[in-house]
């Protein structure tokens, strides 16, 4: 993406093997883009000319911006940022592409916190329009302004948000997957949930298709981080762990909730049955309508969005709307998750969440409407 926009890019990896894989991935992405846009092959040469692969920090002293995109391990990230502070010039912006880890923790072993910022690209980065810019209490205004300018040059839609676990996009949508998991582990067919979300909400893909795309293992790992931060109101599913143990990780292994022939997923009811049986053991079977599926999966997203607003991580409702559309594919014609909630009726959203909180005591805190949402409902 940066190569196409005229940036000189240094790609650093930990060893030659990883570097080869990285360069190959860049080449494949550029080839696919050229084919799709019907551009001449010379565009590949022009783009790759600006790429410098390396396994050292040579050349980093000339960088204006470094984006870290390594494994989600706090210790490793802290070491990388300590190294970057030493090798980069004092004006260089040090950015992390972490999707969940507190940025203050990542930068706590440096003296460069004023120029550390989160630049959260959504996968695949060359396709998804959202670039979440995460400011900490130490991030300078100039660094935030430069990050917005960088996002615009890349052709991204920048949204500036506060620093918390999950930031804004992943935080507001963690109840989306957890609510679906609660329904599945209490007797509702996962393929039915996906069909309902696509047909009634007009989501571009179902929640289980999304899990397969990002990786079941990634979902399990992220759930652990989210649960550690917001555990009192989380539903911790077991289904993902069972699938992970069986190496059903989604598209990357050819099978997850769906079986894949290329990128096309086909329901695998027979193959999924033993995992569902195991995950549902000892739990009641519930009966829900399609409309209740919509409410139980989407209304908790509205609830968590209200918490993000109450904590001041975003300035206005429309920031949440833009994030939901450009980061998670919420249908643009519905105006975004908060705009949609207001069209549904904020008082109705609050009442239905309170109903589900009372109806299902085991997940009472998960569905309970937050104070901010209750205040909105009273005003409505």
Short mmCIF file of C-alpha atoms in Angstrom, two decimals:
data_model
loop_
_atom_site.label_atom_id
_atom_site.label_comp_id
_atom_site.label_asym_id
_atom_site.label_seq_id
_atom_site.Cartn_x
_atom_site.Cartn_y
_atom_site.Cartn_z
CA UNK A 1 0.00 0.00 0.00
CA UNK A 2 2.77 2.46 0.92
CA UNK A 3 4.77 1.46 -2.15
CA UNK A 4 1.87 2.44 -4.41
CA UNK A 5 1.68 5.84 -2.73
CA UNK A 6 5.31 6.69 -3.43
CA UNK A 7 6.85 5.95 -0.03
CA UNK A 8 10.32 4.48 0.29
CA UNK A 9 9.75 1.43 2.49
CA UNK A 10 12.15 -0.63 4.59
CA UNK A 11 10.78 -4.10 5.37
CA UNK A 12 12.58 -5.59 8.39
CA UNK A 13 12.23 -9.20 9.49
CA UNK A 14 13.93 -11.30 12.16
CA UNK A 15 15.72 -13.66 9.71
CA UNK A 16 16.25 -14.34 6.00
CA UNK A 17 13.51 -16.98 5.81
CA UNK A 18 10.86 -14.67 7.28
CA UNK A 19 12.12 -11.85 5.05
CA UNK A 20 11.74 -14.00 1.94
CA UNK A 21 8.17 -14.86 2.93
CA UNK A 22 7.42 -11.18 3.58
CA UNK A 23 8.75 -10.01 0.22
CA UNK A 24 6.88 -12.84 -1.53
CA UNK A 25 3.66 -11.73 0.19
CA UNK A 26 4.19 -8.12 -0.91
CA UNK A 27 4.86 -9.28 -4.49
CA UNK A 28 1.71 -11.41 -4.55
CA UNK A 29 -0.46 -8.56 -3.24
CA UNK A 30 0.95 -6.11 -5.81
CA UNK A 31 0.42 -8.67 -8.61
CA UNK A 32 -3.20 -9.17 -7.57
CA UNK A 33 -3.80 -5.41 -7.45
CA UNK A 34 -2.20 -4.89 -10.88
CA UNK A 35 -4.34 -7.67 -12.34
CA UNK A 36 -7.52 -6.29 -10.82
CA UNK A 37 -6.81 -2.73 -11.97
CA UNK A 38 -5.42 -3.90 -15.36
CA UNK A 39 -2.18 -1.99 -14.86
CA UNK A 40 1.01 -2.68 -16.88
CA UNK A 41 3.66 -4.98 -15.41
CA UNK A 42 6.14 -2.09 -15.23
CA UNK A 43 4.08 -0.81 -12.28
CA UNK A 44 5.35 -3.81 -10.31
CA UNK A 45 8.96 -2.86 -11.02
CA UNK A 46 8.30 0.77 -10.09
CA UNK A 47 6.66 -0.23 -6.82
CA UNK A 48 9.27 -2.82 -5.78
CA UNK A 49 12.05 -0.34 -6.57
CA UNK A 50 11.04 1.57 -3.43
CA UNK A 51 11.22 -1.53 -1.19
CA UNK A 52 14.36 -2.30 0.85
CA UNK A 53 14.24 -5.74 2.54
CA UNK A 54 16.56 -6.16 5.53
CA UNK A 55 17.17 -8.10 8.73
CA UNK A 56 18.98 -5.20 10.45
CA UNK A 57 18.15 -1.65 11.50
CA UNK A 58 20.31 -0.17 8.76
CA UNK A 59 18.61 2.88 7.26
CA UNK A 60 16.19 3.37 10.15
CA UNK A 61 18.04 6.56 11.13
CA UNK A 62 16.53 8.20 8.03
CA UNK A 63 12.92 7.08 8.65
CA UNK A 64 10.15 9.57 9.39
CA UNK A 65 7.72 6.83 10.44
CA UNK A 66 8.12 3.24 11.63
CA UNK A 67 5.10 0.92 11.87
CA UNK A 68 5.59 -2.16 14.07
CA UNK A 69 3.44 -5.14 13.05
CA UNK A 70 4.88 -8.10 14.94
CA UNK A 71 3.36 -10.85 17.11
CA UNK A 72 0.98 -9.70 19.87
CA UNK A 73 3.48 -10.20 22.68
CA UNK A 74 4.00 -7.34 25.13
CA UNK A 75 7.60 -8.19 26.02
CA UNK A 76 8.73 -8.47 22.41
CA UNK A 77 6.97 -5.25 21.45
CA UNK A 78 8.57 -3.38 24.36
CA UNK A 79 12.02 -4.54 23.26
CA UNK A 80 11.37 -3.50 19.65
CA UNK A 81 10.28 -0.01 20.72
CA UNK A 82 13.30 0.36 23.00
CA UNK A 83 15.49 -0.57 20.01
CA UNK A 84 13.65 1.84 17.71
CA UNK A 85 14.18 4.71 20.13
CA UNK A 86 17.93 4.08 19.90
CA UNK A 87 18.23 3.74 16.11
CA UNK A 88 15.65 6.25 14.83
CA UNK A 89 16.00 10.03 14.76
CA UNK A 90 14.27 11.98 17.57
CA UNK A 91 11.53 13.26 15.23
CA UNK A 92 10.56 9.79 13.91
CA UNK A 93 7.00 8.69 14.70
CA UNK A 94 6.96 5.25 16.32
CA UNK A 95 3.69 3.48 15.55
CA UNK A 96 2.25 0.11 16.50
CA UNK A 97 -0.29 -1.88 14.53
CA UNK A 98 -1.45 -3.79 17.62
CA UNK A 99 -5.15 -4.56 17.63
CA UNK A 100 -5.62 -5.02 21.38
CA UNK A 101 -2.59 -4.24 23.57
CA UNK A 102 -2.54 -1.04 25.65
CA UNK A 103 -0.15 1.33 23.84
CA UNK A 104 1.03 2.93 27.09
CA UNK A 105 2.34 -0.49 28.14
CA UNK A 106 4.09 -1.00 24.78
CA UNK A 107 5.96 2.29 25.16
CA UNK A 108 6.57 2.25 28.92
CA UNK A 109 10.26 1.26 28.58
CA UNK A 110 11.08 4.22 26.33
CA UNK A 111 11.50 7.96 26.76
CA UNK A 112 9.67 8.59 23.50
CA UNK A 113 6.04 8.32 24.58
CA UNK A 114 5.13 11.66 23.01
CA UNK A 115 5.81 10.23 19.53
CA UNK A 116 4.30 6.77 20.06
CA UNK A 117 0.90 6.24 18.44
CA UNK A 118 -1.32 3.38 17.37
CA UNK A 119 -1.95 2.92 13.64
CA UNK A 120 -4.39 0.03 13.52
CA UNK A 121 -4.84 -1.19 9.95
CA UNK A 122 -7.71 -3.59 9.32
CA UNK A 123 -7.09 -6.83 7.47
CA UNK A 124 -6.55 -7.04 4.58
CA UNK A 125 -4.76 -3.67 4.90
CA UNK A 126 -4.68 -2.96 1.16
CA UNK A 127 -8.47 -3.39 0.97
CA UNK A 128 -10.11 -2.24 4.22
CA UNK A 129 -10.58 1.56 4.33
CA UNK A 130 -10.38 2.19 8.09
CA UNK A 131 -7.19 3.33 9.80
CA UNK A 132 -7.75 3.63 13.53
CA UNK A 133 -5.38 6.23 15.01
CA UNK A 134 -4.97 5.60 18.72
CA UNK A 135 -3.76 8.48 20.84
CA UNK A 136 -2.47 8.03 24.37
CA UNK A 137 -2.42 10.75 27.02
CA UNK A 138 1.26 11.29 26.09
CA UNK A 139 0.95 11.35 22.29
CA UNK A 140 1.68 14.85 20.96
CA UNK A 141 -0.91 16.69 18.88
CA UNK A 142 1.62 17.00 16.07
CA UNK A 143 2.07 13.22 15.93
CA UNK A 144 -1.72 12.75 15.77
CA UNK A 145 -1.99 15.39 13.01
CA UNK A 146 0.86 13.80 11.03
CA UNK A 147 -0.77 10.37 11.43
CA UNK A 148 -4.04 11.70 10.02
CA UNK A 149 -2.15 13.18 7.06
CA UNK A 150 -0.40 9.86 6.50
CA UNK A 151 -3.75 8.01 6.55
CA UNK A 152 -5.22 10.38 3.98
CA UNK A 153 -2.21 10.01 1.69
CA UNK A 154 -2.73 6.24 1.81
CA UNK A 155 -6.37 6.78 0.85
CA UNK A 156 -7.59 5.52 4.21
CA UNK A 157 -10.45 6.77 6.37
CA UNK A 158 -8.81 7.94 9.62
CA UNK A 159 -10.67 7.91 12.93
CA UNK A 160 -8.84 9.14 16.03
CA UNK A 161 -9.72 7.20 19.17
CA UNK A 162 -8.54 6.86 22.77
CA UNK A 163 -6.30 4.17 24.19
CA UNK A 164 -8.05 1.22 25.84
CA UNK A 165 -7.98 -2.54 25.38
CA UNK A 166 -9.48 -3.27 21.96
CA UNK A 167 -9.46 0.47 21.15
CA UNK A 168 -12.82 1.35 19.55
CA UNK A 169 -13.52 -0.98 16.61
CA UNK A 170 -12.53 -4.28 18.20
CA UNK A 171 -13.90 -3.26 21.58
CA UNK A 172 -17.40 -2.36 20.38
CA UNK A 173 -17.61 -5.53 18.29
CA UNK A 174 -16.32 -8.03 20.87
CA UNK A 175 -19.93 -8.60 22.09
CA UNK A 176 -20.90 -9.37 18.46
CA UNK A 177 -18.92 -12.60 18.42
CA UNK A 178 -19.58 -13.44 22.06
CA UNK A 179 -23.35 -13.09 21.69
CA UNK A 180 -23.28 -15.35 18.64
CA UNK A 181 -21.18 -17.86 20.62
CA UNK A 182 -23.71 -17.81 23.48
CA UNK A 183 -26.51 -18.59 21.03
CA UNK A 184 -24.53 -21.37 19.33
CA UNK A 185 -23.53 -23.00 22.61
CA UNK A 186 -27.18 -22.91 23.70
CA UNK A 187 -28.58 -24.69 20.68
CA UNK A 188 -28.83 -22.18 17.81
CA UNK A 189 -27.30 -23.23 14.47
CA UNK A 190 -24.26 -21.07 13.57
CA UNK A 191 -25.22 -21.12 9.89
CA UNK A 192 -28.67 -19.80 10.75
CA UNK A 193 -27.10 -16.91 12.69
CA UNK A 194 -24.91 -16.05 9.69
CA UNK A 195 -27.90 -16.15 7.31
CA UNK A 196 -29.95 -13.89 9.60
CA UNK A 197 -27.17 -11.31 9.97
CA UNK A 198 -26.68 -11.17 6.20
CA UNK A 199 -30.35 -11.13 5.25
CA UNK A 200 -31.85 -8.91 7.97
CA UNK A 201 -28.95 -6.68 9.04
CA UNK A 202 -27.24 -6.83 5.62
CA UNK A 203 -23.81 -7.56 7.06
CA UNK A 204 -21.37 -8.50 4.26
CA UNK A 205 -20.56 -11.81 5.96
CA UNK A 206 -21.82 -13.77 8.92
CA UNK A 207 -20.03 -13.71 12.26
CA UNK A 208 -18.70 -17.26 11.82
CA UNK A 209 -17.52 -16.50 8.29
CA UNK A 210 -15.67 -13.53 9.80
CA UNK A 211 -14.08 -15.75 12.46
CA UNK A 212 -12.93 -18.18 9.77
CA UNK A 213 -11.46 -15.32 7.74
CA UNK A 214 -9.42 -13.85 10.61
CA UNK A 215 -8.60 -17.26 12.12
CA UNK A 216 -10.25 -19.23 14.93
CA UNK A 217 -6.97 -19.14 16.87
CA UNK A 218 -6.82 -15.36 16.57
CA UNK A 219 -10.37 -15.18 17.90
CA UNK A 220 -9.51 -17.34 20.91
CA UNK A 221 -6.40 -15.26 21.65
CA UNK A 222 -8.27 -11.96 21.33
CA UNK A 223 -11.12 -13.21 23.52
CA UNK A 224 -8.59 -13.93 26.25
CA UNK A 225 -7.22 -10.38 26.12
CA UNK A 226 -10.71 -8.85 26.05
CA UNK A 227 -11.90 -11.06 28.91
CA UNK A 228 -8.94 -10.02 31.05
CA UNK A 229 -9.91 -6.36 30.59
CA UNK A 230 -13.71 -6.60 30.64
CA UNK A 231 -14.24 -10.03 32.21
CA UNK A 232 -17.24 -9.22 34.39
CA UNK A 233 -19.39 -8.63 31.33
CA UNK A 234 -17.90 -11.14 28.88
CA UNK A 235 -19.22 -14.47 27.67
CA UNK A 236 -16.28 -16.86 27.40
CA UNK A 237 -17.08 -19.50 24.77
CA UNK A 238 -15.55 -22.97 24.61
CA UNK A 239 -16.37 -23.72 20.96
CA UNK A 240 -13.38 -21.83 19.55
CA UNK A 241 -10.97 -23.67 21.81
CA UNK A 242 -12.31 -27.05 20.69
CA UNK A 243 -11.99 -26.08 17.02
CA UNK A 244 -8.46 -24.79 17.61
CA UNK A 245 -7.40 -28.06 19.25
CA UNK A 246 -8.64 -29.89 16.15
CA UNK A 247 -6.70 -27.50 13.87
CA UNK A 248 -9.94 -26.18 12.38
CA UNK A 249 -8.64 -22.62 12.19
CA UNK A 250 -10.69 -21.32 9.28
CA UNK A 251 -9.62 -20.36 5.77
CA UNK A 252 -5.90 -20.77 6.46
CA UNK A 253 -6.32 -24.50 7.21
CA UNK A 254 -9.20 -25.05 4.80
CA UNK A 255 -11.75 -25.79 7.52
CA UNK A 256 -13.22 -23.99 10.51
CA UNK A 257 -16.92 -23.39 10.93
CA UNK A 258 -17.06 -23.85 7.17
CA UNK A 259 -15.13 -26.05 4.73
CA UNK A 260 -13.26 -24.07 2.09
CA UNK A 261 -12.73 -24.67 -1.59
CA UNK A 262 -10.44 -21.75 -2.33
CA UNK A 263 -12.05 -18.78 -0.61
CA UNK A 264 -15.58 -20.13 -0.87
CA UNK A 265 -16.94 -21.52 2.37
CA UNK A 266 -19.45 -24.37 2.46
CA UNK A 267 -21.41 -25.28 5.63
CA UNK A 268 -20.06 -28.39 7.33
CA UNK A 269 -22.89 -29.42 9.64
CA UNK A 270 -21.71 -33.02 9.92
CA UNK A 271 -18.08 -32.12 10.65
CA UNK A 272 -19.07 -29.43 13.16
CA UNK A 273 -21.57 -31.63 15.03
CA UNK A 274 -19.17 -33.27 17.55
CA UNK A 275 -17.69 -29.88 18.51
CA UNK A 276 -21.15 -28.40 18.98
CA UNK A 277 -22.18 -31.35 21.12
CA UNK A 278 -19.13 -30.87 23.32
CA UNK A 279 -19.61 -27.08 23.64
CA UNK A 280 -23.33 -27.45 24.43
CA UNK A 281 -22.87 -30.08 27.12
CA UNK A 282 -24.69 -29.12 30.33
CA UNK A 283 -26.26 -26.01 28.81
CA UNK A 284 -29.96 -25.43 28.12
CA UNK A 285 -31.32 -25.31 24.59
CA UNK A 286 -33.02 -21.99 23.85
CA UNK A 287 -35.52 -21.12 21.14
CA UNK A 288 -35.21 -17.74 19.44
CA UNK A 289 -36.80 -15.98 16.47
CA UNK A 290 -34.76 -14.38 13.69
CA UNK A 291 -35.55 -10.94 15.11
CA UNK A 292 -34.30 -12.04 18.53
CA UNK A 293 -31.05 -13.20 16.93
CA UNK A 294 -30.61 -9.71 15.46
CA UNK A 295 -31.31 -8.08 18.82
CA UNK A 296 -29.15 -10.44 20.89
CA UNK A 297 -26.16 -10.09 18.55
CA UNK A 298 -26.38 -6.41 17.50
CA UNK A 299 -27.77 -4.62 20.56
CA UNK A 300 -24.76 -5.53 22.76
CA UNK A 301 -22.59 -3.78 20.14
CA UNK A 302 -24.67 -0.63 20.70
CA UNK A 303 -24.29 -1.09 24.46
CA UNK A 304 -20.48 -1.31 24.28
CA UNK A 305 -20.41 1.65 21.89
CA UNK A 306 -22.18 3.66 24.57
CA UNK A 307 -19.50 2.70 27.09
CA UNK A 308 -16.79 3.88 24.70
CA UNK A 309 -18.64 7.19 24.32
CA UNK A 310 -19.11 7.52 28.08
CA UNK A 311 -15.38 6.99 28.68
CA UNK A 312 -14.46 9.66 26.14
CA UNK A 313 -12.50 7.42 23.77
CA UNK A 314 -14.37 8.97 20.86
CA UNK A 315 -15.79 12.46 20.60
CA UNK A 316 -19.11 11.84 18.88
CA UNK A 317 -21.57 9.14 17.80
CA UNK A 318 -20.53 9.53 14.17
CA UNK A 319 -16.99 8.33 15.01
CA UNK A 320 -18.54 5.04 16.13
CA UNK A 321 -20.64 4.94 12.94
CA UNK A 322 -17.62 5.45 10.67
CA UNK A 323 -15.65 2.76 12.53
CA UNK A 324 -18.51 0.26 12.28
CA UNK A 325 -18.91 0.82 8.53
CA UNK A 326 -15.27 1.03 7.42
CA UNK A 327 -13.81 -1.47 9.91
CA UNK A 328 -16.47 -4.17 10.28
CA UNK A 329 -18.59 -3.73 7.17
CA UNK A 330 -21.76 -2.55 8.88
CA UNK A 331 -24.01 -1.54 5.95
CA UNK A 332 -23.40 2.10 5.00
CA UNK A 333 -27.01 2.63 3.94
CA UNK A 334 -28.02 2.10 7.59
CA UNK A 335 -25.78 4.99 8.65
CA UNK A 336 -23.58 3.13 11.15
CA UNK A 337 -24.34 1.21 14.33
CA UNK A 338 -25.37 4.19 16.49
CA UNK A 339 -27.46 5.79 13.73
CA UNK A 340 -29.15 2.41 13.20
CA UNK A 341 -29.79 2.07 16.95
CA UNK A 342 -31.51 5.45 17.03
CA UNK A 343 -33.65 4.40 14.07
CA UNK A 344 -34.57 1.22 15.97
CA UNK A 345 -35.40 3.37 18.99
CA UNK A 346 -32.85 3.79 21.79
CA UNK A 347 -35.54 3.09 24.38
CA UNK A 348 -36.39 -0.18 22.58
CA UNK A 349 -32.71 -1.21 22.47
CA UNK A 350 -32.40 -0.54 26.21
CA UNK A 351 -35.62 -2.40 27.05
CA UNK A 352 -34.71 -5.46 24.99
CA UNK A 353 -31.23 -5.68 26.51
CA UNK A 354 -32.78 -5.48 29.99
CA UNK A 355 -35.20 -8.24 28.95
CA UNK A 356 -32.38 -10.55 27.81
CA UNK A 357 -30.38 -9.75 30.94
CA UNK A 358 -33.32 -10.93 33.05
CA UNK A 359 -34.22 -13.90 30.82
CA UNK A 360 -30.72 -15.39 30.76
CA UNK A 361 -29.22 -15.04 34.28
CA UNK A 362 -25.95 -16.76 33.33
CA UNK A 363 -25.15 -13.82 31.02
CA UNK A 364 -27.03 -11.14 32.93
CA UNK A 365 -24.07 -8.73 33.03
CA UNK A 366 -23.32 -9.31 29.36
CA UNK A 367 -26.74 -8.02 28.26
CA UNK A 368 -27.36 -5.46 31.03
CA UNK A 369 -27.71 -1.96 29.52
CA UNK A 370 -25.00 0.44 30.68
CA UNK A 371 -25.74 3.74 32.46
CA UNK A 372 -25.00 5.82 29.36
CA UNK A 373 -27.51 3.84 27.28
CA UNK A 374 -30.12 4.03 30.03
CA UNK A 375 -29.70 7.81 30.17
CA UNK A 376 -30.14 8.05 26.40
CA UNK A 377 -33.28 5.90 26.67
CA UNK A 378 -34.75 8.15 29.37
CA UNK A 379 -34.12 11.24 27.22
CA UNK A 380 -35.67 9.50 24.24
#
